[in-house]
Amino acid sequence: MTDSRLERVIVVPRNGYINRLQAWASSAILAQDMGVNLHVMWDPEEGIASASANDLFDPAFVRDRFISADTVTDIVGGQHSDLPRYLTRDDDRGLLILAGHDRGEQSFMARLVDQLHGPASPSTLVVIAGGKFALPTTTNFRERRGEFYRSLDWHVEIRERVRQSLADREPYYGLHIRGTDRSRDAPTTLQIRRALRRLMGEGRSRSLFITADTPQGRSRWMGIAEQTGFLPWVTDHDVGDREITTAGLDAMVDWQVLAGSIGSTYSRTSTFGEEAAIAGDYADVAIPLRAPVAIRAWRDASAWGHALMTYPKRHRVR
């Protein structure tokens, strides 16, 4: 864009860890397409993504790519959490601010391009996001996300744990099932059994890495994988509370191990499995799963019925 005055992009990733990586990758690709620098302000969120940038990434990588919350405050003239939603301009500061919130960032891409053109265009774009987005002219978006993920310089502790998990490991498949906050859309047991049989039928490996969001889920799928003929295994940590910092490190270890699979099956509505397949460059052969419409409707009805039955107890006057 030859008539753009844009000099830098600042991304403030939000939500869970993989949503943050999506937003970061998307911003990096946007900045690359615009020919400008990218800076990251990593703000931990209690209960969602409590690990800091220094917990997750190599110190030299953090010094080179990240900026502080105070720096962002100086640039935008206040707390980033107080910035308006959607797409807004601050001409006095030369800012364009994108925060898609409930509408998502992608819905603003055409308008963003318009705002970046012309002699009065902003010099700084601030993106507050928790998901993926791309300019209308962006090409090879999925492949470039994969390249971005593979370029991340993780903390030595995470790198070493991934190395130990994969030491002397034969090629393996992956299974990721998320059944807590995505339980409405979680695939059925029958769907997963079929997907596992399909992977087994490829004949490339009997080794299966399993990652799940609860200890019970992980144990259950270990048993089902064995019934299917696989030799299942997990990484050397318990499935912990997402509010704990170490749980974030555990999740990033599992995500990278899942990305090392030769193929996988996973919950379609969870970014964890999808982005791992993209990072591992096997998305074309992965098997994303989602509960059928009838099952989702039945789960909605069950949840509504339970809420209705427990309403008096939950709203009892004390």
XYZ file of N, CA and C in Angstrom, residues 63-262:
600
model
N 12.746 -9.803 24.605
C 13.350 -8.461 24.510
C 13.253 -7.905 23.100
N 13.331 -8.773 22.113
C 13.350 -8.324 20.720
C 11.962 -8.019 20.170
N 10.945 -8.764 20.619
C 9.628 -8.687 19.988
C 8.555 -7.997 20.837
N 8.751 -7.928 22.151
C 7.671 -7.501 23.034
C 7.907 -6.089 23.564
N 6.800 -5.420 23.887
C 6.874 -4.117 24.541
C 6.024 -4.170 25.805
N 6.265 -3.259 26.708
C 5.614 -3.281 28.013
C 4.225 -2.650 27.966
N 3.444 -2.935 29.002
C 2.128 -2.321 29.133
C 2.251 -0.814 29.290
N 3.293 -0.352 29.989
C 3.494 1.094 30.171
C 3.751 1.780 28.840
N 4.506 1.114 27.958
C 4.772 1.690 26.641
C 3.480 1.836 25.844
N 2.646 0.812 25.886
C 1.368 0.887 25.176
C 0.484 1.973 25.776
N 0.506 2.092 27.094
C -0.273 3.147 27.754
C 0.162 4.524 27.273
N 1.464 4.730 27.153
C 1.978 6.013 26.662
C 1.539 6.266 25.216
N 1.542 5.218 24.405
C 1.206 5.377 22.988
C -0.266 5.710 22.803
N -1.137 5.008 23.533
C -2.585 5.190 23.319
C -3.197 6.215 24.261
N -2.430 6.659 25.258
C -2.933 7.688 26.161
C -3.830 7.168 27.261
N -3.671 5.894 27.620
C -4.481 5.313 28.683
C -4.367 3.806 28.677
N -5.154 3.145 29.520
C -5.134 1.691 29.585
C -5.745 1.093 28.315
N -5.113 0.063 27.795
C -5.648 -0.548 26.575
C -7.035 -1.142 26.824
N -7.310 -1.558 28.060
C -8.625 -2.120 28.373
C -9.740 -1.084 28.302
N -9.374 0.190 28.307
C -10.371 1.263 28.227
C -10.604 1.740 26.795
N -9.868 1.202 25.846
C -10.034 1.630 24.457
C -11.395 1.184 23.916
N -11.960 1.927 22.992
C -13.288 1.579 22.465
C -13.263 0.308 21.635
N -14.414 -0.303 21.517
C -14.552 -1.492 20.694
C -14.576 -1.149 19.215
N -14.373 -2.200 18.429
C -14.509 -2.170 16.978
C -13.377 -1.374 16.322
N -13.647 -0.541 15.349
C -12.588 0.152 14.608
C -12.727 1.649 14.827
N -11.737 2.238 15.482
C -11.799 3.666 15.803
C -10.469 4.331 15.501
N -10.549 5.660 15.318
C -9.342 6.446 15.028
C -9.118 7.471 16.119
N -7.852 7.756 16.353
C -7.437 8.867 17.209
C -6.434 9.667 16.394
N -6.922 10.647 15.638
C -6.060 11.394 14.731
C -5.016 12.216 15.466
N -5.322 12.643 16.690
C -4.347 13.415 17.449
C -3.096 12.587 17.746
N -3.276 11.309 17.950
C -2.145 10.430 18.250
C -1.709 9.593 17.040
N -2.375 9.772 15.929
C -2.024 8.994 14.740
C -2.324 7.523 14.898
N -3.427 7.200 15.594
C -3.761 5.820 15.917
C -4.978 5.325 15.146
N -4.937 4.045 14.796
C -6.101 3.304 14.362
C -6.190 2.098 15.292
N -7.350 1.905 15.916
C -7.507 0.870 16.934
C -8.542 -0.133 16.464
N -8.149 -1.404 16.441
C -9.048 -2.483 16.055
C -9.247 -3.415 17.240
N -10.488 -3.531 17.694
C -10.846 -4.450 18.778
C -12.202 -5.043 18.423
N -12.195 -6.190 17.764
C -13.420 -6.735 17.199
C -14.443 -7.209 18.206
N -13.965 -7.680 19.375
C -14.853 -8.166 20.429
C -15.881 -9.151 19.851
N -17.169 -8.918 20.095
C -18.200 -9.867 19.690
C -18.365 -9.972 18.173
N -17.904 -8.999 17.443
C -18.052 -9.026 15.982
C -16.842 -9.637 15.283
N -15.751 -9.816 16.008
C -14.549 -10.383 15.417
C -13.800 -9.382 14.565
N -12.518 -9.603 14.402
C -11.684 -8.656 13.649
C -11.896 -8.753 12.143
N -12.211 -9.951 11.644
C -12.300 -10.137 10.202
C -13.365 -9.249 9.576
N -14.440 -8.990 10.303
C -15.524 -8.187 9.744
C -15.126 -6.739 9.497
N -13.987 -6.328 10.037
C -13.540 -4.938 9.874
C -12.391 -4.793 8.873
N -11.980 -5.868 8.234
C -10.784 -5.808 7.402
C -10.922 -4.849 6.216
N -12.069 -4.862 5.533
C -12.232 -3.968 4.387
C -12.181 -2.512 4.830
N -12.859 -2.187 5.923
C -12.828 -0.813 6.439
C -11.433 -0.444 6.919
N -10.718 -1.391 7.503
C -9.361 -1.109 7.974
C -8.463 -0.708 6.813
N -8.576 -1.425 5.701
C -7.778 -1.082 4.521
C -8.074 0.344 4.072
N -9.337 0.725 4.059
C -9.707 2.083 3.665
C -9.079 3.122 4.597
N -9.079 2.819 5.890
C -8.541 3.760 6.875
C -7.017 3.904 6.758
N -6.356 2.879 6.243
C -4.896 2.917 6.144
C -4.398 3.635 4.899
N -5.297 4.027 4.019
C -4.920 4.739 2.792
C -4.970 6.249 3.004
N -4.249 6.949 2.192
C -4.397 8.394 2.109
C -3.441 9.184 2.980
N -3.348 10.502 2.738
C -2.390 11.361 3.448
C -2.692 11.503 4.940
N -3.944 11.262 5.358
C -4.294 11.392 6.773
C -4.325 10.043 7.478
N -3.745 9.038 6.842
C -3.778 7.700 7.431
C -2.933 7.643 8.695
N -3.245 6.746 9.624
C -2.534 6.668 10.905
C -1.141 6.082 10.754
N -0.297 6.364 11.734
C 1.061 5.810 11.738
C 1.161 4.550 12.579
N 0.191 4.342 13.478
C 0.214 3.179 14.362
C -1.137 2.473 14.342
N -1.103 1.161 14.131
C -2.293 0.329 14.227
C -2.174 -0.517 15.492
N -3.159 -0.403 16.374
C -3.207 -1.205 17.597
C -4.321 -2.230 17.437
N -3.968 -3.502 17.557
C -4.926 -4.592 17.406
C -5.075 -5.295 18.748
N -6.301 -5.354 19.262
C -6.604 -6.073 20.499
C -7.507 -7.224 20.095
N -6.957 -8.431 20.079
C -7.680 -9.525 19.432
C -7.387 -10.860 20.103
N -8.298 -11.797 19.884
C -8.130 -13.163 20.358
C -8.620 -14.149 19.321
N -8.032 -14.090 18.140
C -8.443 -14.971 17.059
C -7.742 -14.592 15.774
N -8.118 -15.227 14.680
C -7.411 -14.994 13.423
C -8.178 -14.031 12.525
N -7.432 -13.335 11.684
C -7.993 -12.384 10.727
C -6.938 -12.123 9.671
N -7.352 -11.625 8.513
C -6.405 -11.360 7.433
C -6.952 -10.284 6.513
N -6.068 -9.521 5.914
C -6.450 -8.530 4.919
C -7.078 -9.225 3.710
N -7.951 -8.545 2.982
C -8.567 -9.156 1.801
C -7.536 -9.605 0.766
N -6.400 -8.945 0.738
C -5.374 -9.267 -0.263
C -4.360 -10.292 0.213
N -4.477 -10.749 1.449
C -3.513 -11.699 1.987
C -3.631 -13.048 1.278
N -2.501 -13.612 0.929
C -2.465 -14.923 0.269
C -1.757 -15.935 1.171
N -2.071 -17.212 0.944
C -1.419 -18.304 1.675
C -1.489 -18.107 3.193
N -2.653 -17.694 3.662
C -2.790 -17.343 5.076
C -2.520 -18.536 5.991
N -3.073 -19.685 5.664
C -2.866 -20.856 6.523
C -1.402 -21.269 6.547
N -0.760 -21.321 5.391
C 0.633 -21.723 5.323
C 1.531 -20.738 6.082
N 1.207 -19.465 5.986
C 2.028 -18.460 6.667
C 1.821 -18.503 8.171
N 0.607 -18.854 8.607
C 0.417 -19.059 10.041
C 1.299 -20.199 10.530
N 1.343 -21.263 9.766
C 2.189 -22.388 10.150
C 3.650 -21.989 10.240
N 4.117 -21.220 9.269
C 5.506 -20.748 9.300
C 5.755 -19.877 10.529
N 4.774 -19.043 10.859
C 4.920 -18.192 12.035
C 5.030 -19.030 13.302
N 4.145 -20.008 13.461
C 4.180 -20.838 14.666
C 5.518 -21.564 14.798
N 6.033 -22.021 13.670
C 7.307 -22.751 13.720
C 8.493 -21.836 14.001
N 8.302 -20.526 13.861
C 9.401 -19.581 14.105
C 9.472 -19.120 15.555
N 8.472 -19.461 16.373
C 8.451 -18.988 17.758
C 9.596 -19.602 18.549
N 10.206 -18.785 19.375
C 11.345 -19.223 20.188
C 10.849 -19.423 21.621
N 10.550 -20.656 21.967
C 9.951 -20.956 23.259
C 10.985 -20.953 24.378
N 10.502 -20.844 25.579
C 11.358 -20.892 26.767
C 12.076 -22.239 26.808
N 13.297 -22.237 27.320
C 14.113 -23.445 27.329
C 13.422 -24.584 28.073
N 12.665 -24.264 29.129
C 11.965 -25.315 29.868
C 10.936 -26.010 28.990
N 10.200 -25.236 28.201
C 9.206 -25.819 27.308
C 9.894 -26.613 26.205
N 10.934 -26.058 25.617
C 11.662 -26.769 24.563
C 12.203 -28.095 25.057
N 12.747 -28.105 26.267
C 13.339 -29.323 26.807
C 12.272 -30.374 27.104
N 11.135 -29.934 27.604
C 10.066 -30.892 27.891
C 9.512 -31.501 26.601
N 9.404 -30.699 25.553
C 8.966 -31.238 24.263
C 10.001 -32.236 23.749
N 11.274 -31.870 23.863
C 12.347 -32.762 23.392
C 12.297 -34.093 24.128
N 12.141 -34.046 25.444
C 12.093 -35.285 26.221
C 10.870 -36.131 25.860
N 9.742 -35.464 25.592
C 8.530 -36.196 25.232
C 8.679 -36.930 23.904
N 9.490 -36.392 23.015
C 9.626 -36.956 21.675
C 10.897 -37.763 21.478
N 11.740 -37.836 22.514
C 13.007 -38.560 22.389
C 12.742 -40.031 22.063
N 13.352 -40.510 20.986
C 13.234 -41.910 20.546
C 11.786 -42.311 20.252
N 10.955 -41.338 19.972
C 9.544 -41.616 19.694
C 9.347 -41.918 18.209
N 8.662 -43.008 17.918
C 8.340 -43.318 16.528
C 7.258 -42.343 16.031
N 7.037 -42.248 14.719
C 5.957 -41.397 14.221
C 4.643 -41.744 14.909
N 3.814 -40.750 15.156
C 2.607 -40.961 15.944
C 1.473 -40.078 15.443
N 0.253 -40.516 15.745
C -0.939 -39.710 15.506
C -1.289 -38.936 16.776
N -2.249 -38.012 16.650
C -2.661 -37.220 17.797
C -4.170 -37.199 17.942
N -4.621 -37.088 19.197
C -6.036 -36.938 19.514
C -6.181 -35.833 20.538
N -6.974 -34.820 20.205
C -7.271 -33.751 21.164
C -8.778 -33.623 21.300
N -9.256 -33.765 22.529
C -10.677 -33.632 22.801
C -10.859 -32.645 23.949
N -11.707 -31.658 23.706
C -11.996 -30.634 24.701
C -13.462 -30.763 25.088
N -13.712 -31.136 26.355
C -15.068 -31.448 26.739
C -15.634 -30.616 27.861
N -14.962 -29.536 28.241
C -15.486 -28.703 29.331
C -16.222 -27.505 28.757
N -15.502 -26.416 28.444
C -16.169 -25.220 27.946
C -16.658 -25.372 26.509
N -16.269 -26.469 25.831
C -16.750 -26.718 24.470
C -17.614 -27.974 24.427
N -18.203 -28.329 25.550
C -18.911 -29.602 25.633
C -20.107 -29.661 24.682
N -20.758 -28.538 24.404
C -21.913 -28.542 23.502
C -21.547 -29.080 22.125
N -20.362 -28.718 21.644
C -19.952 -29.084 20.292
C -19.030 -30.294 20.261
N -18.667 -30.823 21.427
C -17.715 -31.931 21.468
C -18.223 -33.118 20.669
N -17.365 -33.745 19.883
C -17.806 -34.903 19.086
C -18.235 -36.055 19.984
N -19.092 -36.887 19.458
C -19.572 -38.039 20.208
C -18.499 -39.128 20.246
N -18.688 -40.063 21.163
C -17.761 -41.190 21.260
C -17.727 -41.967 19.952
N -18.888 -42.156 19.329
C -18.945 -42.889 18.062
C -18.131 -42.175 16.990
N -18.249 -40.843 16.905
C -17.471 -40.091 15.912
C -15.974 -40.269 16.130
N -15.566 -40.215 17.387
C -14.135 -40.324 17.680
C -13.632 -41.735 17.394
N -14.428 -42.741 17.746
C -14.024 -44.116 17.437
C -13.833 -44.294 15.931
N -14.755 -43.746 15.156
C -14.639 -43.859 13.700
C -13.388 -43.159 13.184
N -13.104 -41.975 13.735
C -11.912 -41.242 13.308
C -10.647 -42.006 13.669
N -10.628 -42.592 14.856
C -9.459 -43.371 15.260
C -9.288 -44.594 14.368
N -10.386 -45.249 14.028
C -10.279 -46.399 13.125
C -9.771 -45.970 11.750
N -10.193 -44.788 11.330
C -9.708 -44.277 10.030
C -8.203 -44.040 10.072
N -7.714 -43.444 11.177
C -6.272 -43.231 11.317
C -5.537 -44.569 11.383
N -6.086 -45.498 12.157
C -5.473 -46.814 12.259
C -5.406 -47.486 10.894
N -6.451 -47.284 10.088
C -6.506 -47.899 8.772
C -5.454 -47.395 7.807
N -4.875 -46.220 8.095
C -3.804 -45.718 7.234
C -2.555 -46.585 7.337
N -2.408 -47.280 8.469
C -1.305 -48.221 8.626
C 0.068 -47.599 8.811
N 0.127 -46.342 9.180
C 1.428 -45.672 9.301
C 2.004 -45.760 10.698
N 1.154 -45.941 11.709
C 1.643 -46.019 13.083
C 0.521 -46.494 13.992
N 0.913 -47.152 15.088
C -0.040 -47.509 16.149
C 0.119 -46.586 17.355
N 1.079 -45.684 17.297
C 1.336 -44.771 18.412
C 0.376 -43.593 18.346
N -0.233 -43.257 19.491
C -1.226 -42.180 19.528
C -0.991 -41.300 20.750
N -0.709 -40.028 20.507
C -0.586 -39.053 21.591
C -1.964 -38.490 21.908
N -2.304 -38.427 23.191
C -3.614 -37.945 23.621
C -3.451 -36.736 24.526
N -4.188 -35.685 24.230
C -4.259 -34.521 25.101
C -5.725 -34.138 25.268
N -6.114 -33.873 26.509
C -7.492 -33.517 26.823
C -7.478 -32.476 27.929
N -8.639 -31.889 28.214
C -8.680 -30.790 29.181
C -9.110 -31.224 30.580
N -9.306 -32.526 30.783
C -9.582 -33.033 32.131
C -8.864 -34.364 32.315
N -8.474 -34.702 33.551
C -7.853 -36.014 33.793
C -8.780 -37.164 33.420
N -10.087 -36.979 33.697
C -11.046 -38.027 33.388
C -11.137 -38.259 31.880
N -11.154 -37.151 31.134
C -11.212 -37.271 29.691
C -9.989 -37.963 29.129
N -8.834 -37.599 29.654
C -7.605 -38.206 29.160
C -7.591 -39.710 29.430
N -8.005 -40.131 30.628
C -8.031 -41.560 30.971
C -9.032 -42.316 30.106
N -10.186 -41.691 29.910
C -11.226 -42.352 29.110
C -10.761 -42.601 27.690
N -10.158 -41.597 27.084
C -9.741 -41.753 25.695
C -8.530 -42.661 25.560
N -7.747 -42.773 26.615
C -6.665 -43.758 26.606
C -7.249 -45.158 26.446
N -8.309 -45.445 27.226
C -8.931 -46.760 27.145
C -9.567 -47.021 25.796
N -10.255 -46.024 25.255
C -10.905 -46.189 23.953
C -9.861 -46.359 22.849
N -8.750 -45.618 22.943
C -7.691 -45.759 21.938
C -7.103 -47.165 21.963
N -6.925 -47.723 23.150
C -6.406 -49.084 23.263
C -7.372 -50.091 22.634
N -8.669 -49.880 22.840
C -9.670 -50.760 22.237
C -9.621 -50.708 20.713
N -9.197 -49.562 20.186
C -9.114 -49.389 18.736
C -7.837 -49.998 18.162
N -6.906 -50.361 19.028
C -5.660 -50.960 18.570
C -4.446 -50.071 18.685
N -4.635 -48.844 19.205
C -3.513 -47.925 19.352
C -2.715 -48.211 20.624
N -1.511 -47.687 20.631
C -0.672 -47.666 21.828
C -0.627 -46.204 22.287
N -1.566 -45.785 23.148
C -1.678 -44.370 23.510
C -0.653 -43.953 24.558
N -0.341 -42.664 24.550
C 0.590 -42.109 25.534
C 0.264 -40.638 25.756
N 0.764 -40.107 26.856
C 0.536 -38.712 27.213
C 1.858 -38.115 27.669
N 1.892 -36.804 27.797
C 3.086 -36.141 28.327
C 3.114 -36.298 29.852
N 4.236 -35.913 30.454
C 4.501 -36.255 31.856
C 3.965 -35.211 32.835
N 2.752 -34.735 32.630
C 2.173 -33.801 33.588
C 0.705 -34.120 33.783
N 0.188 -33.716 34.928
C -1.234 -33.869 35.185
C -1.996 -32.782 34.434
N -3.272 -33.017 34.202
C -4.124 -31.987 33.602
C -4.559 -31.063 34.728
N -4.037 -29.827 34.718
C -4.245 -28.930 35.839
C -5.254 -27.838 35.584
N -5.503 -27.066 36.629
C -6.397 -25.920 36.588
C -5.829 -24.869 35.648
N -6.649 -24.377 34.707
C -6.179 -23.400 33.728
C -5.759 -22.089 34.375
N -6.190 -21.849 35.643
C -5.839 -20.610 36.308
C -4.386 -20.607 36.797
N -3.759 -21.770 36.839
C -2.394 -21.880 37.337
C -1.413 -21.636 36.188
N -0.354 -20.865 36.481
C 0.624 -20.529 35.447
C 1.226 -21.768 34.810
N 1.562 -22.762 35.633
C 2.202 -23.963 35.086
C 1.288 -24.710 34.118
N -0.033 -24.543 34.278
C -0.958 -25.190 33.342
C -0.782 -24.626 31.939
N -0.428 -23.342 31.841
C -0.163 -22.742 30.544
C 1.061 -23.344 29.888
N 2.102 -23.570 30.669
C 3.305 -24.211 30.133
C 2.996 -25.636 29.697
N 2.217 -26.360 30.520
C 1.827 -27.722 30.159
C 1.059 -27.734 28.846
N 0.147 -26.777 28.686
C -0.663 -26.716 27.471
C 0.205 -26.458 26.247
N 1.214 -25.595 26.386
C 2.080 -25.302 25.250
C 2.965 -26.490 24.891
N 3.351 -27.276 25.897
C 4.078 -28.514 25.620
C 3.180 -29.466 24.841
N 1.960 -29.668 25.317
C 1.029 -30.565 24.629
C 0.735 -30.078 23.214
N 0.591 -28.765 23.052
C 0.276 -28.224 21.730
C 1.403 -28.507 20.736
N 2.631 -28.334 21.181
C 3.760 -28.591 20.285
C 3.929 -30.080 19.995
N 3.663 -30.911 20.995
C 3.726 -32.353 20.759
C 2.628 -32.769 19.780
N 1.416 -32.203 19.942
C 0.342 -32.487 18.999
C 0.713 -32.038 17.592
N 1.397 -30.890 17.493
C 1.834 -30.397 16.188
C 2.858 -31.330 15.544
N 3.536 -32.130 16.356
C 4.522 -33.072 15.825
C 3.928 -34.350 15.280
N 2.595 -34.485 15.346
C 1.927 -35.688 14.853
C 2.048 -35.798 13.338
N 1.837 -37.008 12.835
C 1.759 -37.201 11.382
C 0.323 -37.022 10.890
